[in-house]
Coordinates of C-alpha atoms in Angstrom, one line a residue:
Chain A
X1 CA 0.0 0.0 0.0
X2 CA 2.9 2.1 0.6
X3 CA 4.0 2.4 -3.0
X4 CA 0.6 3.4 -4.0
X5 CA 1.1 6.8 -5.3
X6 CA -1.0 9.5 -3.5
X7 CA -4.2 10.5 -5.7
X8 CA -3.9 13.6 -7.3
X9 CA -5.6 17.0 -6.1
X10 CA -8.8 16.7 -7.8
X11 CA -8.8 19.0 -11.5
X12 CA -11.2 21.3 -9.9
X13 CA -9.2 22.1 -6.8
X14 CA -5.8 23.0 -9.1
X15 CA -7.8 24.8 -11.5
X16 CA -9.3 26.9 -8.8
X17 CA -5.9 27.8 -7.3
X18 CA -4.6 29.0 -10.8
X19 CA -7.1 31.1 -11.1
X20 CA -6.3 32.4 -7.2
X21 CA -2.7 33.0 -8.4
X22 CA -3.5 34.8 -11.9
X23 CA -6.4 37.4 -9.9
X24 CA -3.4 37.9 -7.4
X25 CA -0.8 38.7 -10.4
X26 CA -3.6 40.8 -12.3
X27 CA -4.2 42.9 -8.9
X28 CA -0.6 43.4 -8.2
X29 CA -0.1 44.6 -11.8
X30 CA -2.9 46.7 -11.5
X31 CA -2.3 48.1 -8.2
X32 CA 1.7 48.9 -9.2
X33 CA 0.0 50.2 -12.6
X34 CA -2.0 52.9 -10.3
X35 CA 0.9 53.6 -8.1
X36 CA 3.2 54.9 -11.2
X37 CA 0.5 56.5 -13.0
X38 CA -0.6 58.3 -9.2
X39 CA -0.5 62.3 -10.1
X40 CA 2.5 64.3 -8.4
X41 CA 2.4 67.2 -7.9
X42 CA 2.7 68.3 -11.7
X43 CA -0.6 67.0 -12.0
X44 CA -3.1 68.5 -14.7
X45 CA -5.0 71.4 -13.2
X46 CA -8.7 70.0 -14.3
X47 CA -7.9 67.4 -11.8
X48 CA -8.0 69.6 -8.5
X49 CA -11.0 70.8 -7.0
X50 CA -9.5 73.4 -5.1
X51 CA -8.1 76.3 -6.8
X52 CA -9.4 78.3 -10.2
X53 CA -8.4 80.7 -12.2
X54 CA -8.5 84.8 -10.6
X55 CA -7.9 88.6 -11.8
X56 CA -7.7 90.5 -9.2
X57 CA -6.2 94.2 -8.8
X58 CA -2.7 94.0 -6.9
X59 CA -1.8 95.7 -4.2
X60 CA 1.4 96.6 -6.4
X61 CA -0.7 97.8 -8.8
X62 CA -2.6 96.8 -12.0
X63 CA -3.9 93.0 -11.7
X64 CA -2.4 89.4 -10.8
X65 CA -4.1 87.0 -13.1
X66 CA -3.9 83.4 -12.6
X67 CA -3.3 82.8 -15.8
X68 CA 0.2 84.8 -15.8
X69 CA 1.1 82.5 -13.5
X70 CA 1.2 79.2 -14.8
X71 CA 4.1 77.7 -14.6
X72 CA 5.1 78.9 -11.4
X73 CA 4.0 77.5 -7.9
X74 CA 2.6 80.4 -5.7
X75 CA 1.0 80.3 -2.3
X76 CA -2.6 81.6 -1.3
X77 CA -4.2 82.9 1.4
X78 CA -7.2 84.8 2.8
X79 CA -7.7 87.1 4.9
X80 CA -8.9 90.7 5.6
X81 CA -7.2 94.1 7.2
X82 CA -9.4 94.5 9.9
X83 CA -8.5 91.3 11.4
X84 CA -6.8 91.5 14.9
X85 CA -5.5 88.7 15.8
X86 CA -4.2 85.7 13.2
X87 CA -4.3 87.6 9.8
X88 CA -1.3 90.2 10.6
X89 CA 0.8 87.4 12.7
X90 CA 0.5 84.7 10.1
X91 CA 1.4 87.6 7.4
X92 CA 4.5 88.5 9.3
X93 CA 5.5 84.5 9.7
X94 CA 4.9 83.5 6.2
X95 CA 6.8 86.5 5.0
X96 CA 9.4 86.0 7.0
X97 CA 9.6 82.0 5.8
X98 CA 9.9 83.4 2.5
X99 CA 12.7 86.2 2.5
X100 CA 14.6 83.0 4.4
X101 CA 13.5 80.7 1.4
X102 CA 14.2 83.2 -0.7
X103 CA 17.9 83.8 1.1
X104 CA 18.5 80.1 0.3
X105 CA 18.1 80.6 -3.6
X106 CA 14.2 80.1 -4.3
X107 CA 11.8 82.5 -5.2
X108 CA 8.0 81.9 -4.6
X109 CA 5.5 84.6 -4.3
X110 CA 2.4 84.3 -2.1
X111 CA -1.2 85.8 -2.9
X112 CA -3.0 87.7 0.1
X113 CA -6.7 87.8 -1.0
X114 CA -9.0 89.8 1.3
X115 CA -12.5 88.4 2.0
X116 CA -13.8 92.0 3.0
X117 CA -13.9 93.6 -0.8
X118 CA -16.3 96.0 0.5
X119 CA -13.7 98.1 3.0
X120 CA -10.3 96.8 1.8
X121 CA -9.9 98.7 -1.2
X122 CA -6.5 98.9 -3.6
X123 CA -5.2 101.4 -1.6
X124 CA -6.2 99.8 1.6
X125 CA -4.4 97.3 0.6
X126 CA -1.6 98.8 -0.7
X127 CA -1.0 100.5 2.5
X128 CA -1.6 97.5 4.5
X129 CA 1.0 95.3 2.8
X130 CA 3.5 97.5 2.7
X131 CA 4.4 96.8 5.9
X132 CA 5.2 93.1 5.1
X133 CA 7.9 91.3 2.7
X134 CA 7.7 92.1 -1.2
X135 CA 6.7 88.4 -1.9
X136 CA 3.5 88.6 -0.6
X137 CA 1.0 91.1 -2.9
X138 CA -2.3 91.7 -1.6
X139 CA -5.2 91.2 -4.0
X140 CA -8.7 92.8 -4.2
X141 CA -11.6 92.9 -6.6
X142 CA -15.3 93.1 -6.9
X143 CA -17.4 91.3 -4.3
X144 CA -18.6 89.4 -7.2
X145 CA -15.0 88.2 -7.5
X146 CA -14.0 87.8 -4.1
X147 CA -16.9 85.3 -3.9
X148 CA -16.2 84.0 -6.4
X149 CA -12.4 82.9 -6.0
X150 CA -13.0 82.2 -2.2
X151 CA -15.8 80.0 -3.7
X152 CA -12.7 78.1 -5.9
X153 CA -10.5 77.9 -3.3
X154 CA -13.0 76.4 -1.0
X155 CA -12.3 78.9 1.7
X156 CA -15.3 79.4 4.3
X157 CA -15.8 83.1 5.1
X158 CA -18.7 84.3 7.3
X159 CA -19.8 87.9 8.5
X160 CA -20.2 88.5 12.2
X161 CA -22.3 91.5 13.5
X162 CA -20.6 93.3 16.1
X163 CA -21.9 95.2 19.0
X164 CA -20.8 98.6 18.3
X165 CA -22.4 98.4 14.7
X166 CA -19.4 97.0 12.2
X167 CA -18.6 93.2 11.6
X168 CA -15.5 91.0 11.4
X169 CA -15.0 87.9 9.3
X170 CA -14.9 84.1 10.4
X171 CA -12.7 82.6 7.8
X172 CA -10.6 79.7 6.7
X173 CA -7.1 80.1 7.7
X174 CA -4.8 78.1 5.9
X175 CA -2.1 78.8 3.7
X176 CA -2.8 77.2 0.2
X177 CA 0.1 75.4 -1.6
X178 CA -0.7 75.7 -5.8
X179 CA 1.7 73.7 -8.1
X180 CA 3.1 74.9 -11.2
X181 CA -0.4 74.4 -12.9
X182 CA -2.6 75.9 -10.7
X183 CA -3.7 72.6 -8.7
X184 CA -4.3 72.8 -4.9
X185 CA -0.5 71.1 -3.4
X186 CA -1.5 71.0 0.2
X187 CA -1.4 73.4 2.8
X188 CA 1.6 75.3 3.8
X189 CA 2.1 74.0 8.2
X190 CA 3.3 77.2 9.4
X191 CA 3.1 75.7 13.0
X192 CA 5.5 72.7 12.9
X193 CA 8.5 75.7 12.8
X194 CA 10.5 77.3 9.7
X195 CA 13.0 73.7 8.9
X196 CA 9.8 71.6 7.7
X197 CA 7.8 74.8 6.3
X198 CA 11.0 75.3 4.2
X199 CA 11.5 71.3 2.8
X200 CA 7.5 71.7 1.9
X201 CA 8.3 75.0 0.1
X202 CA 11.4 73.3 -1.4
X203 CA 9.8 70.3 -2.7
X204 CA 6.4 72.5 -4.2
X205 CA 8.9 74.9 -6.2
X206 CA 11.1 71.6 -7.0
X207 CA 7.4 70.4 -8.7
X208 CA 7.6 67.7 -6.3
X209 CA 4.8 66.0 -4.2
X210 CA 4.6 68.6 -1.2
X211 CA 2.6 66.5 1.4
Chain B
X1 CA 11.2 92.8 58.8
X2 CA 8.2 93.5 56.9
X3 CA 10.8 95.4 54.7
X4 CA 13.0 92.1 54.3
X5 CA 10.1 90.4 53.5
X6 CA 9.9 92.9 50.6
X7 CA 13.1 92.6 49.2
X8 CA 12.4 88.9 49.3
X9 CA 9.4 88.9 47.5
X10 CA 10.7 91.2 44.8
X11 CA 13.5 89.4 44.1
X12 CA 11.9 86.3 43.4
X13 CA 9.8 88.4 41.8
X14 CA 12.3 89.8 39.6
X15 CA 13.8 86.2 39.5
X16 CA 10.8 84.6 37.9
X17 CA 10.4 87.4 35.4
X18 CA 13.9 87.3 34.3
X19 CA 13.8 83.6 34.1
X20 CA 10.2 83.3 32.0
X21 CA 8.5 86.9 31.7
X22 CA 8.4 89.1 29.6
X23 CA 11.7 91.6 29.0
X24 CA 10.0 94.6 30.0
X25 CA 6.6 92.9 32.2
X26 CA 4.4 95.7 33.7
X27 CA 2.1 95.0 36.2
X28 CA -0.9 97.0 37.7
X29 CA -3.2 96.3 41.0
X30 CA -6.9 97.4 41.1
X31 CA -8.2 96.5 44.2
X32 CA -8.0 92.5 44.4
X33 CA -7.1 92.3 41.0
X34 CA -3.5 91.6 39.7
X35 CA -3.0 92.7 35.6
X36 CA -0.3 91.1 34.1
X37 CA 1.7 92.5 31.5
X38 CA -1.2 94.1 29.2
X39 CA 0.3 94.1 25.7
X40 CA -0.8 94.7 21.5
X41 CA 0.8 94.3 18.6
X42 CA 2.6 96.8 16.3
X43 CA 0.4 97.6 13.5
X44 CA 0.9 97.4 10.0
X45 CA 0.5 100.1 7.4
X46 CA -3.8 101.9 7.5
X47 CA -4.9 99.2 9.8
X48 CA -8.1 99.8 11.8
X49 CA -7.7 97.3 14.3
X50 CA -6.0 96.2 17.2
X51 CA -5.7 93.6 19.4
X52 CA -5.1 93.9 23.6
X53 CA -3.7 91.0 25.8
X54 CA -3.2 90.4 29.4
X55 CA -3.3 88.4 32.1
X56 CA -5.8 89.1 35.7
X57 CA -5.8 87.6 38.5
X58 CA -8.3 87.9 41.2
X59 CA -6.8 87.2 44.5
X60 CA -9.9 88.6 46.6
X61 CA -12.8 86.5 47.7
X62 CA -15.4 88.5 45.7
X63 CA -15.9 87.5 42.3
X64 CA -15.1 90.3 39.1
X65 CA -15.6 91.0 36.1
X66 CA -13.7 92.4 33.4
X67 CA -16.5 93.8 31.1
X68 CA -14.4 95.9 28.3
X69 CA -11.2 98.0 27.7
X70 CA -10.1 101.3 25.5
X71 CA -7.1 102.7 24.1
X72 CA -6.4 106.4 23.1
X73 CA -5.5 105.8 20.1
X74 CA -8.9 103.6 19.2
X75 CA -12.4 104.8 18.8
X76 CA -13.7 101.8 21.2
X77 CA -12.9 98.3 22.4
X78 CA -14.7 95.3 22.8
X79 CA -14.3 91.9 24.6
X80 CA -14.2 89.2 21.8
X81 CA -13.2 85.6 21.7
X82 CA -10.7 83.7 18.8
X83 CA -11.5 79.8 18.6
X84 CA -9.8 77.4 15.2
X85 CA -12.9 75.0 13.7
X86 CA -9.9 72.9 11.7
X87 CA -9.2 75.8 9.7
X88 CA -11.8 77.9 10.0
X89 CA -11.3 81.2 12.6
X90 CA -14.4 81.5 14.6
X91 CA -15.0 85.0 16.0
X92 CA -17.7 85.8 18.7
X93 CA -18.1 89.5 20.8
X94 CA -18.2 88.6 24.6
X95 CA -20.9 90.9 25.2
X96 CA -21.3 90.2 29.0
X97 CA -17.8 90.2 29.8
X98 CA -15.2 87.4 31.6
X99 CA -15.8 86.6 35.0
X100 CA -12.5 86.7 37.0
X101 CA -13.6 84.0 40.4
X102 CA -12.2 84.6 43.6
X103 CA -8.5 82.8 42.9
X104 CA -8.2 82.7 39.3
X105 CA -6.6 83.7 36.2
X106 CA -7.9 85.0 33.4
X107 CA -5.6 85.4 30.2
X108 CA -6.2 87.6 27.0
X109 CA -4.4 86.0 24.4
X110 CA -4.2 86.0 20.7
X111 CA -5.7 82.6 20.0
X112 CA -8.4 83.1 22.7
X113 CA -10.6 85.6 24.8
X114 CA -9.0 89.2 23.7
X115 CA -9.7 92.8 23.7
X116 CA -10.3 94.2 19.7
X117 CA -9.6 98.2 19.3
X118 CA -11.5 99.1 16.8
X119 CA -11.5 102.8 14.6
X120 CA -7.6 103.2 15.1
X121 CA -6.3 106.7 14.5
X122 CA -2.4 106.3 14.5
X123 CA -0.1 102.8 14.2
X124 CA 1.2 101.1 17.2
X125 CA 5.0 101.0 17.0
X126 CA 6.7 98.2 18.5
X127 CA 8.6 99.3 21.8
X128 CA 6.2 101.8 22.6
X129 CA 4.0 102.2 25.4
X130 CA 0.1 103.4 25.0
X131 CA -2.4 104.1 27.4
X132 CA -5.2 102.9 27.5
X133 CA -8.1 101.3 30.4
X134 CA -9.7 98.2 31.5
X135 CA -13.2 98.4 32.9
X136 CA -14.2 95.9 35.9
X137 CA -18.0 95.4 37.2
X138 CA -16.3 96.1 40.7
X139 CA -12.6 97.6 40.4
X140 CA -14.2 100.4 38.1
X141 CA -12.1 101.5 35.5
X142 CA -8.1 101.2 35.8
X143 CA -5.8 103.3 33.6
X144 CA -3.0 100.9 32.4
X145 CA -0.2 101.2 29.3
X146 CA -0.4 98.3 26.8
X147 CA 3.4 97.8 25.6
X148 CA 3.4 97.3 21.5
X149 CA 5.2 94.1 21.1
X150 CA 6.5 93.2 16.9
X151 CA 3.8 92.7 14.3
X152 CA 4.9 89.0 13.9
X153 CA 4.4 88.9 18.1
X154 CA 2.1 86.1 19.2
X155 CA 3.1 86.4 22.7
X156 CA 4.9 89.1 24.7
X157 CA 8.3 89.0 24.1
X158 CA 10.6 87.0 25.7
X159 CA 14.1 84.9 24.0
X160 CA 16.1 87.4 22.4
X161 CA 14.5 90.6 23.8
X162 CA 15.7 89.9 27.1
X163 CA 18.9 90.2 26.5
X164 CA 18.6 94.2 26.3
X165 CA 16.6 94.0 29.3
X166 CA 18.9 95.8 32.0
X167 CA 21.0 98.3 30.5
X168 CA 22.9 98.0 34.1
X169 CA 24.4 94.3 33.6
X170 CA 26.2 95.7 31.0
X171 CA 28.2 97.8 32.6
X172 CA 29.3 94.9 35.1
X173 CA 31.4 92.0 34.2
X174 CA 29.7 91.1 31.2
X175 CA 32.2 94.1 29.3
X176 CA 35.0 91.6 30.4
X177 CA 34.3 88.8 28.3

């Protein structure tokens, strides 16, 4: 009985474990297939649903438009002058990230755009940014506009009544990353200190994956 | 020995502040009520609006209230509170004031409860010192300077400022090194 050889796995049983073996293969080829094709950060701009084309009048003067842009990363944020507390602070910080990045050889510009059209006027704003580094230009337009490009950018802003008669502005916060095409990068972490706010600033202007 | 006690208490005093205060505190007593250090922010270029920080302690046994402040240089002030939703700034006016308890602190700070000047007529400089008041239920109203820290400041200065804190240690041994 010993020499009997042992019966072969039924057909079936085989069958069904090639069949195991050739989904695996397929899913690793496909999986490693969606991995290489994954968009960095030079991604095609249709493909990001934050960020959108702008013209808006610069606090420098005359009017930024997106489009000028293209092929340059830049930075966004938004904000308004007669903010007290986080608007100025985060101004002076970014600025101050980017005169050091700038020190070190790169050159990106960032975009200051007020959610308070009505009061911050061109010359509001030129007065305004003038107190903070040439690489950030303030930007202004119609309320139609500002709206409109807060609405693209996905930034939250809200009026808030104020007891003695005026209001302030709730509002997103964050400083936008934008590749070389316009498409949303990430957010710029001013918090985690200047080093790592630098290497994502470095890799965004390098057209790298930022995040 | 009252006057050793003194000296005792204001060097520890001076101590503590040199070791984690502010280079240039300023303190003011209203009563019961201990106010730390009230301080802004320079202002840049045509801005309306500033912001005033400080710390109160209530070391009586009646409870206080802080119920608004001024500054010369601003039309009014108002009691308003800072909160992050993500990253979303929530704003909200503190129309019925802070209550300061019997015992504790209560801090104005950039990313909290603050004071907001409103309808600025001329810049804060940094270094300078401006007058200005804070308003209590009970204390009343106590005239106090708010020191203009740097337009990047989001707390009083401290680190580097400190080291031109006393122009008298210089004059000592550190001129032999």
């Amino acid at each position: 009985m010993a020499t009997d050889p042992r019966p072969t796995p039924p057909a079936p049983q085989r069958g069904s474990t090639l069949i195991l073996i050739a989904f695996a293969l397929a899913l690793v080829g496909i999986i490693g297939a969606t991995v290489a094709f994954l968009p960095r950060g030079d991604r095609p701009a249709s493909l990001s649903v934050v960020g959108g084309p702008f013209r808006l009048e610069s606090s420098k003067g005359g009017v930024v438009d997106a489009q000028a842009l293209k092929g340059k990363p830049f930075l966004v944020f938004f904000g308004f002058t007669q903010c007290p507390n986080v608007c100025p602070t985060t101004l002076a910080d970014l600025g101050s990230l980017l005169d050091e990045f700038g020190a070190r050889g790169g050159d990106l510009q960032a975009y200051y755009i007020t959610l308070d059209p009505e009061r911050d006027t061109p010359e509001v704003m030129r007065e305004y940014m003038a107190s903070f580094t040439d690489r950030i230009t303030g930007l202004t337009g119609t309320p139609q506009e500002i709206e409109r490009v807060a609405r693209d950018y996905r930034a939250f802003v809200k009026k808030v009544p104020l007891p003695g008669g005026d209001y302030t502005l709730e509002h997103t916060l964050m400083v936008y990353m934008m590749d070389r095409n316009g498409g949303f990068a990430g957010p710029l972490d001013l918090n985690a200190g200047h080093p790592l706010a630098l290497e994502q600033l470095r890799k965004l202007a390098s057209g790298g994956r930022t995040t | 020995m009252r006057h050793r006690a003194f000296t005792t208490a204001g060097l520890l005093l001076s101590l503590g502040l040199a070791a984690l205060g502010p280079a240039d505190a300023h303190d003011y007593t209203a009563g019961p009520l201990k106010i730390g250090h009230p301080w802004s922010r320079a202002t840049p270029g045509g801005a309306k609006v500033a912001g005033g920080y400080l710390t109160v302690t209530n070391t009586g046994t009646e409870p206080d209230r802080l119920t608004g402040g001024s500054l010369e240089a601003a039309g009014r002030g108002e009691l308003h509170t800072m909160s992050m939703e993500g990253n979303v700034m929530k704003m909200a006016p503190l129309p019925n004031g802070l209550d300061i308890a019997p015992g504790k602190t209560v801090t104005l700070a950039p990313s909290g409860n603050h004071l907001m000047f409103l309808e600025l007529k001329t810049p804060l400089k940094q270094g300078e010192r401006v007058k200005g008041t804070l308003t209590f239920e009970r204390a009343g109203t106590v005239p106090v300077e708010f020191a203009v820290e740097s337009l990047a400041a989001k707390a009083p200065a401290g680190g580097g400022a400190s080291q031109d804190r006393s122009g008298h240690d210089h004059t000592g041994h550190d001129h032999g090194h």
